[in-house]
């Protein structure tokens, strides 16, 4: 299983936002939407072995997790408004810590980074943190069979979050020599792992 975790520090946590203003009043929800598409879409197909976890930390109800499950996902199209609309529906749900299904393949619950990372550790998932000073992914991508790739939004990752990530023994990797948009990192990770699978 290939998993992605993207942290949206300002991403709104209620469905009360306009699909016309996702970069503005929705707190850079556009980044989360593009990462979701980059993680899941192939040309005319979907990656069924991918899960995307969006950690939304904005107002009015910080710390919600939306999970897109490639295997059971329906009604998602590659454009930003499509993922935005599924996120909106998920955020309209009343939630607690128990995950509930919003639409086919989209799940939502309340929760934070530490809790989520503990779950990855429990299921023995390799934890990989994308940061511009890590080890080259090309040197170690072969070891990433069941892995979760963590990245920040336009503001990166806070010191406190980095501490939580480092406490679970994350491997720090770069996907290239310069700082890229989060969604481009997702595409490059998929590509690196695809190349390994295809050459095997
Ligand atoms: C737009 S960047 C954030 C830039 C922000 N100014 C910073 O210093 O963290 C968004 C995220 O993409 C990831 N990222 C960007 N370029 C990368 C690279 N070349 N290698 C690994 N991760 C990268 C990091 O996880 C970063 O948090």
Coordinates of C-alpha atoms and ligand atoms in Angstrom, one line a residue:
X1 CA 0.0 0.0 0.0
X2 CA 1.2 3.5 -0.9
X3 CA 0.0 6.3 1.3
X4 CA 0.3 10.0 1.4
X5 CA -0.3 12.4 4.3
X6 CA -0.5 16.1 3.6
X7 CA -0.8 18.6 6.3
X8 CA -3.0 21.6 5.6
X9 CA -2.3 24.1 8.4
X10 CA -5.0 26.6 7.4
X11 CA -7.4 24.3 5.6
X12 CA -10.9 24.9 6.7
X13 CA -12.5 22.3 8.9
X14 CA -16.2 23.0 8.0
X15 CA -17.8 22.4 4.6
X16 CA -18.8 26.1 4.6
X17 CA -16.5 27.2 1.8
X18 CA -16.8 28.1 -1.8
X19 CA -15.4 25.9 -4.5
X20 CA -14.6 29.2 -6.3
X21 CA -12.3 30.4 -3.6
X22 CA -10.3 27.3 -2.4
X23 CA -6.9 29.1 -2.3
X24 CA -8.4 32.0 -0.3
X25 CA -11.1 31.6 2.2
X26 CA -10.9 27.8 2.3
X27 CA -7.3 28.1 3.6
X28 CA -5.3 26.7 0.6
X29 CA -7.6 23.8 0.2
X30 CA -6.5 23.9 -3.5
X31 CA -3.1 22.4 -2.4
X32 CA -4.9 19.4 -0.7
X33 CA -7.1 18.9 -3.8
X34 CA -4.2 18.9 -6.2
X35 CA -2.2 16.5 -4.0
X36 CA -5.2 14.2 -3.9
X37 CA -5.5 14.1 -7.7
X38 CA -1.7 13.7 -8.1
X39 CA -1.7 10.7 -5.7
X40 CA -4.7 8.9 -7.2
X41 CA -5.0 9.6 -10.9
X42 CA -3.5 7.8 -13.8
X43 CA -4.4 8.6 -17.4
X44 CA -8.0 7.2 -17.7
X45 CA -7.6 5.2 -14.5
X46 CA -7.1 5.4 -10.8
X47 CA -4.4 4.0 -8.5
X48 CA -6.4 1.5 -6.5
X49 CA -3.4 0.8 -4.1
X50 CA -3.1 4.4 -2.9
X51 CA -4.6 6.1 0.2
X52 CA -4.5 9.8 0.8
X53 CA -4.8 11.3 4.3
X54 CA -5.5 15.0 4.5
X55 CA -4.9 16.5 7.9
X56 CA -6.9 19.7 8.2
X57 CA -5.8 22.1 10.9
X58 CA -7.7 25.3 10.1
X59 CA -10.7 26.9 11.8
X60 CA -13.4 26.4 13.0
X61 CA -12.9 22.9 14.3
X62 CA -9.1 22.1 13.9
X63 CA -7.8 18.5 13.5
X64 CA -9.9 16.6 11.1
X65 CA -8.6 13.8 8.9
X66 CA -10.1 13.0 5.5
X67 CA -9.1 9.7 3.9
X68 CA -9.4 8.9 0.2
X69 CA -9.2 5.2 -0.4
X70 CA -8.3 4.5 -4.0
X71 CA -9.8 1.0 -3.9
X72 CA -13.4 2.0 -3.2
X73 CA -13.3 5.6 -4.4
X74 CA -16.1 6.9 -6.6
X75 CA -17.3 10.3 -8.0
X76 CA -13.7 11.7 -8.0
X77 CA -12.6 13.4 -11.2
X78 CA -9.1 15.0 -11.8
X79 CA -10.1 18.6 -11.5
X80 CA -9.7 20.6 -8.2
X81 CA -13.4 21.3 -7.9
X82 CA -14.2 17.6 -7.9
X83 CA -11.9 16.8 -4.9
X84 CA -13.0 20.0 -3.3
X85 CA -16.6 19.0 -3.5
X86 CA -15.9 15.6 -1.9
X87 CA -13.9 17.3 0.9
X88 CA -16.8 19.8 1.4
X89 CA -19.3 16.9 1.8
X90 CA -17.0 15.1 4.3
X91 CA -16.6 18.3 6.3
X92 CA -20.4 18.7 6.5
X93 CA -20.6 15.5 8.5
X94 CA -20.8 15.5 12.3
X95 CA -17.7 13.5 13.4
X96 CA -15.9 12.1 16.4
X97 CA -12.8 10.0 16.5
X98 CA -14.5 7.0 14.9
X99 CA -14.1 7.3 11.1
X100 CA -17.3 7.6 9.1
X101 CA -17.9 7.2 5.4
X102 CA -18.9 10.4 3.7
X103 CA -19.2 9.2 0.1
X104 CA -17.8 6.0 -1.5
X105 CA -14.1 5.8 -0.7
X106 CA -14.0 9.1 1.3
X107 CA -13.8 8.8 5.1
X108 CA -13.7 11.5 7.8
X109 CA -13.0 11.7 11.5
X110 CA -11.5 13.9 14.2
X111 CA -7.8 13.4 14.9
X112 CA -4.3 14.9 14.9
X113 CA -0.8 14.1 13.6
X114 CA 0.5 12.1 16.6
X115 CA -2.6 9.8 16.6
X116 CA -2.3 9.2 12.8
X117 CA 1.4 8.4 13.0
X118 CA 0.9 6.0 15.9
X119 CA -1.6 4.1 13.6
X120 CA 1.0 3.9 10.8
X121 CA 3.6 2.6 13.3
X122 CA 1.1 0.0 14.6
X123 CA 0.4 -1.3 11.1
X124 CA 4.2 -1.4 10.4
X125 CA 4.1 1.1 7.7
X126 CA 7.4 2.8 6.9
X127 CA 7.2 6.5 7.7
X128 CA 8.9 8.8 5.1
X129 CA 9.1 12.5 5.6
X130 CA 9.7 14.7 2.6
X131 CA 12.1 17.5 3.4
X132 CA 14.4 19.5 1.2
X133 CA 17.6 18.2 3.0
X134 CA 16.9 14.5 3.2
X135 CA 18.5 11.5 1.5
X136 CA 17.9 11.1 -2.2
X137 CA 14.8 8.9 -2.7
X138 CA 16.5 7.2 -5.5
X139 CA 19.0 5.6 -3.1
X140 CA 16.3 4.1 -0.9
X141 CA 13.0 3.9 -2.7
X142 CA 13.4 0.1 -3.1
X143 CA 12.7 -0.2 0.6
X144 CA 9.3 1.6 0.5
X145 CA 6.9 -1.2 -0.1
X146 CA 4.3 -0.2 2.5
X147 CA 5.1 3.4 3.2
X148 CA 3.4 6.7 4.1
X149 CA 4.9 9.8 2.6
X150 CA 4.4 13.0 4.7
X151 CA 4.6 16.5 3.4
X152 CA 3.5 20.0 4.3
X153 CA 1.6 22.6 2.5
X154 CA 3.0 25.9 1.1
X155 CA 4.4 26.7 4.6
X156 CA 6.1 23.3 5.0
X157 CA 5.9 21.6 8.4
X158 CA 6.2 23.2 11.9
X159 CA 9.0 22.5 14.4
X160 CA 6.4 20.8 16.7
X161 CA 5.2 18.6 13.9
X162 CA 8.8 17.7 12.9
X163 CA 9.4 16.6 16.4
X164 CA 6.4 14.3 16.3
X165 CA 7.5 12.9 12.9
X166 CA 11.0 12.4 14.1
X167 CA 9.8 10.6 17.3
X168 CA 8.3 7.8 15.2
X169 CA 11.6 7.2 13.4
X170 CA 10.8 8.7 10.0
X171 CA 13.2 8.5 7.2
X172 CA 13.8 12.0 5.7
X173 CA 14.0 12.1 1.9
X174 CA 14.3 14.5 -1.0
X175 CA 12.7 14.0 -4.4
X176 CA 15.0 16.4 -6.1
X177 CA 17.6 19.2 -5.6
X178 CA 15.1 22.1 -5.4
X179 CA 12.1 23.0 -3.4
X180 CA 8.9 22.0 -5.2
X181 CA 5.2 22.3 -4.8
X182 CA 3.7 19.5 -2.6
X183 CA 1.6 18.1 -5.5
X184 CA 4.7 17.8 -7.6
X185 CA 6.5 15.9 -4.9
X186 CA 3.5 13.4 -4.8
X187 CA 3.8 12.9 -8.6
X188 CA 7.6 12.3 -8.3
X189 CA 7.2 9.8 -5.5
X190 CA 4.6 7.9 -7.5
X191 CA 6.9 7.9 -10.5
X192 CA 10.0 6.7 -8.5
X193 CA 8.0 3.9 -7.0
X194 CA 6.4 3.0 -10.4
X195 CA 9.8 2.7 -12.0
X196 CA 11.0 0.3 -9.4
X197 CA 7.8 -1.9 -9.7
X198 CA 8.0 -1.9 -13.5
X199 CA 11.7 -2.9 -13.5
X200 CA 11.2 -5.8 -11.1
Ligands
LIG1 C1 6.2 24.1 -1.1 S1 7.1 23.0 0.0 C2 7.2 24.0 1.4 C3 8.2 25.1 1.3 C4 8.4 25.8 2.6 N1 8.8 27.1 2.3 C5 9.4 25.1 3.5 O1 10.5 25.6 3.7 O2 9.1 24.1 4.1 C6 5.9 21.9 0.5 C7 6.4 20.6 1.0 O3 6.9 19.9 -0.1 C8 8.0 19.0 0.3 N2 9.1 19.3 -0.6 C9 9.3 20.3 -1.5 N3 10.4 20.1 -2.3 C10 10.9 19.0 -1.9 C11 12.1 18.3 -2.3 N4 12.9 18.7 -3.2 N5 12.3 17.1 -1.6 C12 11.5 16.6 -0.6 N6 10.4 17.3 -0.2 C13 10.1 18.4 -0.8 C14 8.2 19.3 1.8 O4 7.5 18.3 2.5 C15 7.5 20.6 2.0 O5 7.0 20.7 3.3

